[in-house]
Short mmCIF file of C-alpha atoms in Angstrom, two decimals:
data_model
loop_
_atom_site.label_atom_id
_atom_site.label_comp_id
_atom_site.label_asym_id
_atom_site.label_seq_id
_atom_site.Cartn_x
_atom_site.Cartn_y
_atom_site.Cartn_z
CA UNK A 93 -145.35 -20.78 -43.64
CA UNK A 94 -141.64 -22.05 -42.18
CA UNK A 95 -139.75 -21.54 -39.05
CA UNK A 96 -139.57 -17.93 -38.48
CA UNK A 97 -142.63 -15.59 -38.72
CA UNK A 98 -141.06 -12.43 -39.05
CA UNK A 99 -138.92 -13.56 -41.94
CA UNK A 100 -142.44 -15.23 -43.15
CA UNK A 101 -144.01 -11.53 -42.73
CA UNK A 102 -141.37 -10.03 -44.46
CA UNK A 103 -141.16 -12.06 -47.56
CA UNK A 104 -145.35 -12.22 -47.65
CA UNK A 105 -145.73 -8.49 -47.56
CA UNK A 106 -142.11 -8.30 -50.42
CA UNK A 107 -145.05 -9.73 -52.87
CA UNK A 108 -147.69 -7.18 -52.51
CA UNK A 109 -144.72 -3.99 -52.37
CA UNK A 110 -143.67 -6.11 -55.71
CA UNK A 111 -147.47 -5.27 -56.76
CA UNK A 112 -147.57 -2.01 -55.84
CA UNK A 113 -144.49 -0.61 -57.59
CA UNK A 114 -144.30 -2.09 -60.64
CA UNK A 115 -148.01 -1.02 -61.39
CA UNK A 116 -149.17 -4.07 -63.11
CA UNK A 117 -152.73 -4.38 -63.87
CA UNK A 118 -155.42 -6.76 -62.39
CA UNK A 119 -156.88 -8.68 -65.19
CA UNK A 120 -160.81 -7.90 -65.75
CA UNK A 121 -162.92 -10.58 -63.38
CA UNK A 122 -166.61 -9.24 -62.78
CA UNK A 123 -167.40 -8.19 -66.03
CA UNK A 124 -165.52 -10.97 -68.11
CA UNK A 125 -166.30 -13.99 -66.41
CA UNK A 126 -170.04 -15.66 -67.79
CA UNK A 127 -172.24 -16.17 -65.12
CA UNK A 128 -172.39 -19.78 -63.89
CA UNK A 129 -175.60 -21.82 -62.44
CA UNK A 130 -173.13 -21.77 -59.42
CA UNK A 131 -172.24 -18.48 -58.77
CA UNK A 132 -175.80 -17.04 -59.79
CA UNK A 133 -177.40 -18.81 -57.24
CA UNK A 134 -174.87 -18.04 -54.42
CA UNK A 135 -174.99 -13.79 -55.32
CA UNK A 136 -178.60 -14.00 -55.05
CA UNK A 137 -179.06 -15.51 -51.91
CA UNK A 138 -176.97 -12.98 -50.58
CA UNK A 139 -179.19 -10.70 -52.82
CA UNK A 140 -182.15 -11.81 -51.40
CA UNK A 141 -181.14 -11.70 -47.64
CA UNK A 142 -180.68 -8.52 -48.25
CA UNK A 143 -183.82 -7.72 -49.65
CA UNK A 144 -185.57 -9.70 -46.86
CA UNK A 145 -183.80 -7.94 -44.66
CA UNK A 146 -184.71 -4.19 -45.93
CA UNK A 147 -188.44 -5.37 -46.45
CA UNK A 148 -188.55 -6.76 -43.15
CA UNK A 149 -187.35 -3.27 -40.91
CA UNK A 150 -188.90 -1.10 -43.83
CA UNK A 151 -192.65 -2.76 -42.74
CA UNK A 152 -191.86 -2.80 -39.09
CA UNK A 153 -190.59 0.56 -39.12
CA UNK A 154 -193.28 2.32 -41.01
CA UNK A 155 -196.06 0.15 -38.93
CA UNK A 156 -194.58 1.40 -35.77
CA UNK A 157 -193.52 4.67 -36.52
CA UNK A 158 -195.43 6.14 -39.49
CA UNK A 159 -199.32 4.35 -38.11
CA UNK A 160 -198.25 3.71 -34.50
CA UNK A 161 -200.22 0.46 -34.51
CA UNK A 162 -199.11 -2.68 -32.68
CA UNK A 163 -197.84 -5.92 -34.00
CA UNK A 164 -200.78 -7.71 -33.63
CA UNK A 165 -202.12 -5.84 -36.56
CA UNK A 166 -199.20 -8.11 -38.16
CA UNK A 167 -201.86 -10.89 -39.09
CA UNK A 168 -204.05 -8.73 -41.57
CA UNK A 169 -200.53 -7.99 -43.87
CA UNK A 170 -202.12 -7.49 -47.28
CA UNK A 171 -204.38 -5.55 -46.21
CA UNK A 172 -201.69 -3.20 -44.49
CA UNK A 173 -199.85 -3.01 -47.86
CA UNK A 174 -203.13 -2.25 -49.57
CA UNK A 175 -203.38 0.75 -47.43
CA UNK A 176 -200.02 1.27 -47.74
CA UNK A 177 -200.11 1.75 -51.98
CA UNK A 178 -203.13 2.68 -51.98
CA UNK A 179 -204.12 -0.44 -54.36
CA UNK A 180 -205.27 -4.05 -53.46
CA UNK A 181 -203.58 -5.40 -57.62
CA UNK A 182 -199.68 -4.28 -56.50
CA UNK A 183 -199.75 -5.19 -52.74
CA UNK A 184 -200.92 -8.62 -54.06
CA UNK A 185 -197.97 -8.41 -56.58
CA UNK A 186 -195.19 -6.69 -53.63
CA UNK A 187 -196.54 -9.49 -51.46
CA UNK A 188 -196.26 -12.43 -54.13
CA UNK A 189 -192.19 -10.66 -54.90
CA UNK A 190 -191.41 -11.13 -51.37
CA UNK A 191 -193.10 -14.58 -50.93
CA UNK A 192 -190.42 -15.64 -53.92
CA UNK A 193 -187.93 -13.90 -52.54
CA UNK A 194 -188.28 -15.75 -49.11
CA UNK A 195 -189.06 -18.92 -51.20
CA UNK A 196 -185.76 -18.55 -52.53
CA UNK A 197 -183.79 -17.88 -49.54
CA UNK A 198 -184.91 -20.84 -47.68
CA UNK A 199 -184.77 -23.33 -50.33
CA UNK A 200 -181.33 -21.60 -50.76
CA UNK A 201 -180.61 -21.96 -47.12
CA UNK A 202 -181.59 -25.56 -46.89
CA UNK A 203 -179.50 -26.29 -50.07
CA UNK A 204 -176.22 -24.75 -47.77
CA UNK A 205 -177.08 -26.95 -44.83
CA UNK A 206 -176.88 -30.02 -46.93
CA UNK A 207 -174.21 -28.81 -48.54
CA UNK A 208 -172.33 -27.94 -44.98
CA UNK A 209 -172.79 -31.58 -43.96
CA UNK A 210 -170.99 -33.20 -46.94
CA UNK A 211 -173.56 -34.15 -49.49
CA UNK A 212 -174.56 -33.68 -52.97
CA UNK A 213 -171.43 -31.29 -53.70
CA UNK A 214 -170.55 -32.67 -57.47
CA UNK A 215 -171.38 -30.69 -60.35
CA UNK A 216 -174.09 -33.47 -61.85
CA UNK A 217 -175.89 -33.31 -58.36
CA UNK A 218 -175.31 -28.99 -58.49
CA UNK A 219 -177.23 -29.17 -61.19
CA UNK A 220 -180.05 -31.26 -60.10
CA UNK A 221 -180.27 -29.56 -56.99
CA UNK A 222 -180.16 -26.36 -58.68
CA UNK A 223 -183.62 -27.26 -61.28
CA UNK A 224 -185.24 -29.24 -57.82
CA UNK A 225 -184.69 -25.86 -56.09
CA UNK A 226 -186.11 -23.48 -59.39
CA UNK A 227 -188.94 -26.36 -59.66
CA UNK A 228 -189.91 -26.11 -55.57
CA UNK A 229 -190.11 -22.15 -56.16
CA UNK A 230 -192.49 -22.45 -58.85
CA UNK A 231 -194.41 -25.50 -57.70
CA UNK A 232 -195.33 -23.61 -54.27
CA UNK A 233 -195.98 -19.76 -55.83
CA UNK A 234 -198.43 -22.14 -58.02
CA UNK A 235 -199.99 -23.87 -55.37
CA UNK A 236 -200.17 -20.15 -53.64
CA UNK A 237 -202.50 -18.57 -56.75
CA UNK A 238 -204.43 -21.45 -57.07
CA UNK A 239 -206.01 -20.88 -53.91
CA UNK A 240 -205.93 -17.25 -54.06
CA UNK B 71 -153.11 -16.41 -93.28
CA UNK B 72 -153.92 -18.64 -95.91
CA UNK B 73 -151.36 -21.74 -95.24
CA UNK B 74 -151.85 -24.42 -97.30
CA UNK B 75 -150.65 -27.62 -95.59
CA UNK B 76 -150.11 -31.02 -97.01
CA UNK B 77 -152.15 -32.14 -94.16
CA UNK B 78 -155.04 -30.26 -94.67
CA UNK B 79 -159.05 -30.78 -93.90
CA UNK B 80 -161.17 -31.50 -97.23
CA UNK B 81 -164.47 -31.05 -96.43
CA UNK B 82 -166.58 -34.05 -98.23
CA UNK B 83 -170.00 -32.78 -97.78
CA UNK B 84 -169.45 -29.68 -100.52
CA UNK B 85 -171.38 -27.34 -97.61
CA UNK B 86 -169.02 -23.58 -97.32
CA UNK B 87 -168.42 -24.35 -93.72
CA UNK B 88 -167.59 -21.07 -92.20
CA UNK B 89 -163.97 -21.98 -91.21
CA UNK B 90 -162.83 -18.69 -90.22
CA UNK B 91 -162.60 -17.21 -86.73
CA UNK B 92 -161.51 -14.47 -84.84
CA UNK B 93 -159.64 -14.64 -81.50
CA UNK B 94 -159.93 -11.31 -79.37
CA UNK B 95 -156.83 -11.58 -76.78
CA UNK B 96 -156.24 -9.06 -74.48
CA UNK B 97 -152.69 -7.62 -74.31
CA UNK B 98 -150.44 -5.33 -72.48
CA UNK B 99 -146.79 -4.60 -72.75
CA UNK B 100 -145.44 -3.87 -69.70
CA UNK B 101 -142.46 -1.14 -71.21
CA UNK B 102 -145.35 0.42 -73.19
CA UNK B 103 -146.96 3.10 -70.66
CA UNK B 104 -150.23 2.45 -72.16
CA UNK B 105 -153.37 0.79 -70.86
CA UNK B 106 -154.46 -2.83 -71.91
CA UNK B 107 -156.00 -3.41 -75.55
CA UNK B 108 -158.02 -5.94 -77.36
CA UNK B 109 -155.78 -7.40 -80.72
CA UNK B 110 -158.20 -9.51 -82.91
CA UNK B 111 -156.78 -12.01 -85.53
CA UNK B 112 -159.09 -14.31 -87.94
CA UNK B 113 -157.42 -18.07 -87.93
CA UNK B 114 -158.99 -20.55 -90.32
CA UNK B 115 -159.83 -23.85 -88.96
CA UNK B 116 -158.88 -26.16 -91.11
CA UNK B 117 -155.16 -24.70 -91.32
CA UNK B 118 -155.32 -24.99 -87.54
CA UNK B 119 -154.78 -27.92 -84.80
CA UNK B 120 -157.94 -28.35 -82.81
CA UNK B 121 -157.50 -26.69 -79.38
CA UNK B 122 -156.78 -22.89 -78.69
CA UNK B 123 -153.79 -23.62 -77.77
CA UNK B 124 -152.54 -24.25 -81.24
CA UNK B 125 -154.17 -20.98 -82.78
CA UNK B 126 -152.15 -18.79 -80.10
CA UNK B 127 -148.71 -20.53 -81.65
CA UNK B 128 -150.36 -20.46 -85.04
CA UNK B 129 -150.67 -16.46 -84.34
CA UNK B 130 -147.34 -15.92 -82.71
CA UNK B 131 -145.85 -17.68 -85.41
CA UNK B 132 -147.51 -16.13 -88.87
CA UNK B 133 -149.40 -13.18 -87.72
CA UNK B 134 -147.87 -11.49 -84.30
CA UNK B 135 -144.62 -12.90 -82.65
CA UNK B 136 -145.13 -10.49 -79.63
CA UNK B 137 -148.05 -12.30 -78.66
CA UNK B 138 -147.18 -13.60 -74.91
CA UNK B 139 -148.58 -16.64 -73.27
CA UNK B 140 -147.25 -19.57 -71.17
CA UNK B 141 -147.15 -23.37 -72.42
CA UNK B 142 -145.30 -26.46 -71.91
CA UNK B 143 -147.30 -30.05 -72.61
CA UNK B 144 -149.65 -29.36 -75.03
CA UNK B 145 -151.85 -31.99 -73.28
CA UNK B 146 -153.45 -30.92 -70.14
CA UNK B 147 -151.08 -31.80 -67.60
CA UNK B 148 -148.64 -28.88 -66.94
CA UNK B 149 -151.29 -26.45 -66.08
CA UNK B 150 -148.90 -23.84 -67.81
CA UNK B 151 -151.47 -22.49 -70.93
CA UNK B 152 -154.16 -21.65 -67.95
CA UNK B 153 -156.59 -18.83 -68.86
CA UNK B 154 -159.60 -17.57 -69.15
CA UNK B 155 -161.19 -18.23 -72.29
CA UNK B 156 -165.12 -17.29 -73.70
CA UNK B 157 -165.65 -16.56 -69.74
CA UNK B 158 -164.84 -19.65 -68.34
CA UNK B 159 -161.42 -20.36 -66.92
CA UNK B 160 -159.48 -23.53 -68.73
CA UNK B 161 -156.65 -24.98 -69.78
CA UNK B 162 -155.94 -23.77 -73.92
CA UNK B 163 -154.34 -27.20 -74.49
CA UNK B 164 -157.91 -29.03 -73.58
CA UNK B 165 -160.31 -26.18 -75.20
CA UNK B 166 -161.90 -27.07 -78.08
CA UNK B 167 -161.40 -24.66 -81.42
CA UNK B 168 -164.76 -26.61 -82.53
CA UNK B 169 -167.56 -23.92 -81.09
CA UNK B 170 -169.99 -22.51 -82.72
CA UNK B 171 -168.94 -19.06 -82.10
CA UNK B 172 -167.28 -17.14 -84.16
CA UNK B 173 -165.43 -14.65 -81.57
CA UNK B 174 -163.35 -16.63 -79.36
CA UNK B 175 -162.44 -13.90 -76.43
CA UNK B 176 -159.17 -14.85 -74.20
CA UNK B 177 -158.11 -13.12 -70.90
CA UNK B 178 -155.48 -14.34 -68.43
CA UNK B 179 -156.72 -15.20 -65.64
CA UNK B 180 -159.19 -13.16 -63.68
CA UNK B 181 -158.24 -11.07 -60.95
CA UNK B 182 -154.56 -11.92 -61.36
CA UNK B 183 -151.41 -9.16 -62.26
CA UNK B 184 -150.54 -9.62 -64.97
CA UNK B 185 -146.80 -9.63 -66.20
CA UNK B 186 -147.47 -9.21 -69.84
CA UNK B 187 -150.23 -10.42 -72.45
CA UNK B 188 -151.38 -13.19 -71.18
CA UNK B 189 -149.04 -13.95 -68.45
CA UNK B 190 -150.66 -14.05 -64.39
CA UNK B 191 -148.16 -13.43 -61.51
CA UNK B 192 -148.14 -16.26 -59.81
CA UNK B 193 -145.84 -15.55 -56.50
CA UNK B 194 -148.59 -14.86 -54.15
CA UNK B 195 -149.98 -18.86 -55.19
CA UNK B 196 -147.04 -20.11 -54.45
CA UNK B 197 -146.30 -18.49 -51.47
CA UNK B 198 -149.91 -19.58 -49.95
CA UNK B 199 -149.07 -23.16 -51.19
CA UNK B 200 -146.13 -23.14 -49.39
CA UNK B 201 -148.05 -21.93 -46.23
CA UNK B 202 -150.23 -25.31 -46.03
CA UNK B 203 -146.66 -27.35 -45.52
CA UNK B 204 -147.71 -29.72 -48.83
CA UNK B 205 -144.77 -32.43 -47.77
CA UNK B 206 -145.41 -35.79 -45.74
CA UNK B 207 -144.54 -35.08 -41.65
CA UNK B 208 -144.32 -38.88 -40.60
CA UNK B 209 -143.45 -39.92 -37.62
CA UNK B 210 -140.99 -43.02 -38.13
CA UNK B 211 -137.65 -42.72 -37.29
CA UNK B 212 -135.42 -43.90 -39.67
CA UNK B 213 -136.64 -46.77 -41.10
CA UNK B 214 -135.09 -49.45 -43.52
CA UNK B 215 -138.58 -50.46 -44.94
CA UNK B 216 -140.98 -48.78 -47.42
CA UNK B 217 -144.10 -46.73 -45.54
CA UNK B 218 -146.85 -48.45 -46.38
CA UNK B 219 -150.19 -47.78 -47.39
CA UNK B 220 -153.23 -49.83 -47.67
CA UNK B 221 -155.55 -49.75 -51.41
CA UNK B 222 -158.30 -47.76 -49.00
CA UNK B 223 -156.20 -45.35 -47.63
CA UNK B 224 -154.46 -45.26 -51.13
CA UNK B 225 -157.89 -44.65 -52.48
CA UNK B 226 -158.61 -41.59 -50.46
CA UNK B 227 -156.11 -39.64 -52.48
CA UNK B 228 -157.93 -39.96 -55.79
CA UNK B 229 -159.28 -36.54 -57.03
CA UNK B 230 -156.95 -35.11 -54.78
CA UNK B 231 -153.19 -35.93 -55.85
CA UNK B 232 -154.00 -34.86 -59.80
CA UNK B 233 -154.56 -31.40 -59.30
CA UNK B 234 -151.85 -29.83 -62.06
CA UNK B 235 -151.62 -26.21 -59.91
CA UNK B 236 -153.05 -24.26 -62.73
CA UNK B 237 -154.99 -21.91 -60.41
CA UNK B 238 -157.99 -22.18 -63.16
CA UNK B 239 -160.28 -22.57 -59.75
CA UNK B 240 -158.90 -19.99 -57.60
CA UNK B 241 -158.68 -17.29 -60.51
CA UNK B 242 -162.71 -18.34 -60.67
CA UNK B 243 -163.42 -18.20 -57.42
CA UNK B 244 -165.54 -14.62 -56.29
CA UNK B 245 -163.78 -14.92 -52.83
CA UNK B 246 -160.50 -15.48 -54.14
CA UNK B 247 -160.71 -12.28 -56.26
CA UNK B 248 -162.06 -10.23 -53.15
CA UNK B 249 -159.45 -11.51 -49.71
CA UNK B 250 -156.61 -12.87 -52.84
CA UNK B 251 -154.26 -11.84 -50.00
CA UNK B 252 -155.78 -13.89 -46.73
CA UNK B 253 -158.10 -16.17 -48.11
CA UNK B 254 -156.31 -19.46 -49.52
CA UNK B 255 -157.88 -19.96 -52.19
CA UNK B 256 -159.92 -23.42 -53.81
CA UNK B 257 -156.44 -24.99 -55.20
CA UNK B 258 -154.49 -24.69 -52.33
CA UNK B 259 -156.98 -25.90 -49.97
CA UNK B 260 -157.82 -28.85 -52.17
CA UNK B 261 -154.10 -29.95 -51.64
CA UNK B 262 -153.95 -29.07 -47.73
CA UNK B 263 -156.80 -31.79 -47.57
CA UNK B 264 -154.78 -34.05 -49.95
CA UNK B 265 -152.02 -33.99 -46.91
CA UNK B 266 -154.86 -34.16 -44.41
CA UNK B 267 -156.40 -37.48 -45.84
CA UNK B 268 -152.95 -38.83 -46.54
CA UNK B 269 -152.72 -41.73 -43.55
CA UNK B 270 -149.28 -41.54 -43.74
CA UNK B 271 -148.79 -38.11 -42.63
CA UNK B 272 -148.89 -37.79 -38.91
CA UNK B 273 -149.49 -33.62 -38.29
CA UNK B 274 -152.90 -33.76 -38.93
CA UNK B 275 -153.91 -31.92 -35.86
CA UNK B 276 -152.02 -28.81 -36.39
CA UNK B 277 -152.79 -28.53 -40.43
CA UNK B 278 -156.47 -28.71 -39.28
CA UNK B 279 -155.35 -26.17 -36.68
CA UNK B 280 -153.32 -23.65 -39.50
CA UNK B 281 -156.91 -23.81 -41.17
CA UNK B 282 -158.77 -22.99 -38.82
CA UNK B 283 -159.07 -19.39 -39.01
CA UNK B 284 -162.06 -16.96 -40.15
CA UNK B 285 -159.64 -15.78 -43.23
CA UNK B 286 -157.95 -18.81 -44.76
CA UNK B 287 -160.65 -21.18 -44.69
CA UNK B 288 -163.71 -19.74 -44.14
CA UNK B 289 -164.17 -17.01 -46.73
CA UNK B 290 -165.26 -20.05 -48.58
CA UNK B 291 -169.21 -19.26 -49.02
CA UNK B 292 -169.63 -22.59 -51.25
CA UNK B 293 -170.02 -20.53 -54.53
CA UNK B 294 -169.28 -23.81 -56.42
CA UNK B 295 -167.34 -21.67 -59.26
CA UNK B 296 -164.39 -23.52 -58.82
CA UNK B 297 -165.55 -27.26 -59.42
CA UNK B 298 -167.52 -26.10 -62.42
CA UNK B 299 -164.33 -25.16 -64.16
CA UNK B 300 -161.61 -27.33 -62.65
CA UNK B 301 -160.21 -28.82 -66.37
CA UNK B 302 -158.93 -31.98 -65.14
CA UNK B 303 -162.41 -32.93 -63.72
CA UNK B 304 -161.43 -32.49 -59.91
CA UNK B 305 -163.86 -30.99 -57.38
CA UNK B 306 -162.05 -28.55 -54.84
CA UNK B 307 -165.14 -27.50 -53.41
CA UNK B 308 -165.98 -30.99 -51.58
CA UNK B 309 -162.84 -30.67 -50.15
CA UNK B 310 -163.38 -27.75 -49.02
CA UNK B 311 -166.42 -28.60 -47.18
CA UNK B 312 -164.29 -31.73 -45.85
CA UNK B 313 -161.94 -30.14 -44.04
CA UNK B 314 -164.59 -28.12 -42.27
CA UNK B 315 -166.49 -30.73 -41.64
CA UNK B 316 -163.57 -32.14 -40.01
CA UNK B 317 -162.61 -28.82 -38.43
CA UNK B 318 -165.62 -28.92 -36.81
CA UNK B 319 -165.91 -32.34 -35.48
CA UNK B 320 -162.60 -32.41 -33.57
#
């Protein structure tokens, strides 16, 4: 900030004891603000990690420690979730949720890399990226059933 | 409520326009112990001028003088009437009374103390705008001659030297509300690349170097909120990813 840090320190932390005392509130944010194209997309790729995540150690846990089976078994992974809910109709419907989700986290992903290298950052290219993105998602999941 | 002006709208077309609104404004008096509330007050239209702007002083002046708010301008270029209104923050001089909605729902700006009614603190802005240094460090010695500047350096500074400080993009910015203490926030950061581009200022290296740490900078997760709602058009979020770019490459 200026010359002298501990002055600096002193007048930074004379804003936040300002805050605390005088018990002002925080206007609303979360709950008030309308979701944008922009920030929907960025909470659910963080959503979506997540969930890739969790799937991910949730099915390598329960195939090593619940069936004790090696990974090669990996390579017949419907069929594992068949057995797993006990129907083939909803491990074809978990398996086509986490093929979007993991759609949607890559495109994502790809979508931050060009976006960490400079380009197509103004809000009439946001929103073409954003309908190229939702149009890639849909265009591959219905390439996928066609040749279920 | 009913003002009859000489200067009123007749509406040709003989169709009952619904001209009445209501504005929902959240309020809180500061010497009242009590917790925020919601006043609602119907404006007509046509007795109105056309931004939101002029409803508030049309309310402060006819229906409730203790209604609080900053303004200056009128006209966009103060940044003082900055809020957040139907969920998006704007300026209330630039936002249309013209919607087709017939609640029009105004909060100050989110994530932000608030002094009174619709009045942000806004010390802990200032203070981090006065951590980026935004003044010209050139190295010339006392000169007799103007510092010049060539059109293409000159031009560099477009959508960077308008930005009115109205914190419109910060206040939107999910980041901001989270680290408002550490992390700089989209407004600030678009002027500490406004001083970085300049070609006139000479400590380039150790701005880049103040910004290079995991708080101030790079809390940024490229949410894109705060281009979407910048009211003067300007896009802090490109700048953003500027200055790491250029972070990065030295």
């Amino acid at each position: 900030m200026g010359s002298n840090p501990i002055l600096d320190k002193k007048l930074f932390t004379n804003y936040m004891f300002k805050f605390y005392i005088l018990n002002r509130p925080i206007a609303p944010h979360l709950l008030i603000y309308s979701p944008q194209l922009s920030s929907l997309f960025s909470i659910w790729h963080r959503i979506s990690g997540i969930i890739l995540i969790s799937l991910l150690t949730s099915s390598l846990l329960t195939i090593k420690l619940v069936f004790n089976l090696n990974f090669s078994l990996l390579l017949a992974l419907p069929s594992i979730l068949s057995i797993l809910l006990k129907s083939q109709w909803l491990a074809n419907y978990v398996y086509l949720f986490s093929l979007t989700i993991f759609l949607y986290h890559s495109f994502n992903g790809i979508r931050h890399m060009i976006w960490d290298l400079g380009f197509l950052m103004s809000i009439k290219d946001l929103f073409k990226s954003s309908s190229i993105l939702i149009f890639l998602i849909l265009s591959v999941l219905y390439l996928y059933l066609l040749n279920l | 409520m009913l003002i009859n002006k000489n200067n009123q709208k007749i509406s040709l077309t003989g169709t009952s326009t619904n001209y009445q609104k209501f504005m929902r404004i959240y309020r809180w008096n500061p010497s009242l112990k009590s917790n925020p509330w919601f006043s609602i007050y119907p404006i007509l239209i046509n007795s109105c001028g056309p931004m939101v702007l002029d409803a508030l002083i049309q309310i402060k002046d006819y229906q409730d003088s203790t209604l609080t708010f900053r303004r200056s301008c009128r006209e966009g270029i103060c940044g003082s009437c900055s809020m957040n209104i139907n969920g998006t923050n704007s300026l209330a001089c630039l936002h249309s009374l013209k919607t087709n909605e017939k609640f029009i729902t105004i909060y100050p700006l989110p994530h932000m103390y608030v002094i009174k009614d619709l009045i942000p603190d806004f010390s802990n802005f200032y203070a981090q705008y006065k951590s980026i240094k935004p003044w010209l460090v050139s190295n010339l010695s006392l000169s007799k001659k103007e510092y010049l500047q060539s059109k293409v350096d000159r031009f560099e500074l477009d959508g960077l030297y308008e930005c009115i400080l109205c914190a419109c993009c910060s206040a939107s910015c999910p980041s901001y509300w989270w680290n408002h203490d550490k992390y700089l926030g989209p407004a600030v950061l678009l002027q500490a690349y406004r001083w970085i581009v300049d070609s006139r200022d000479s400590t380039t290296k150790s701005r880049l170097d103040f910004l290079n740490h995991k708080m101030r900078l790079f809390r940024c997760h490229t949410i894109m909120n705060c281009s979407k709602t910048c009211p003067k058009s300007l896009n802090p979020g490109k700048a953003i990813s500027a200055i790491k770019y250029q972070i990065l490459k030295k």
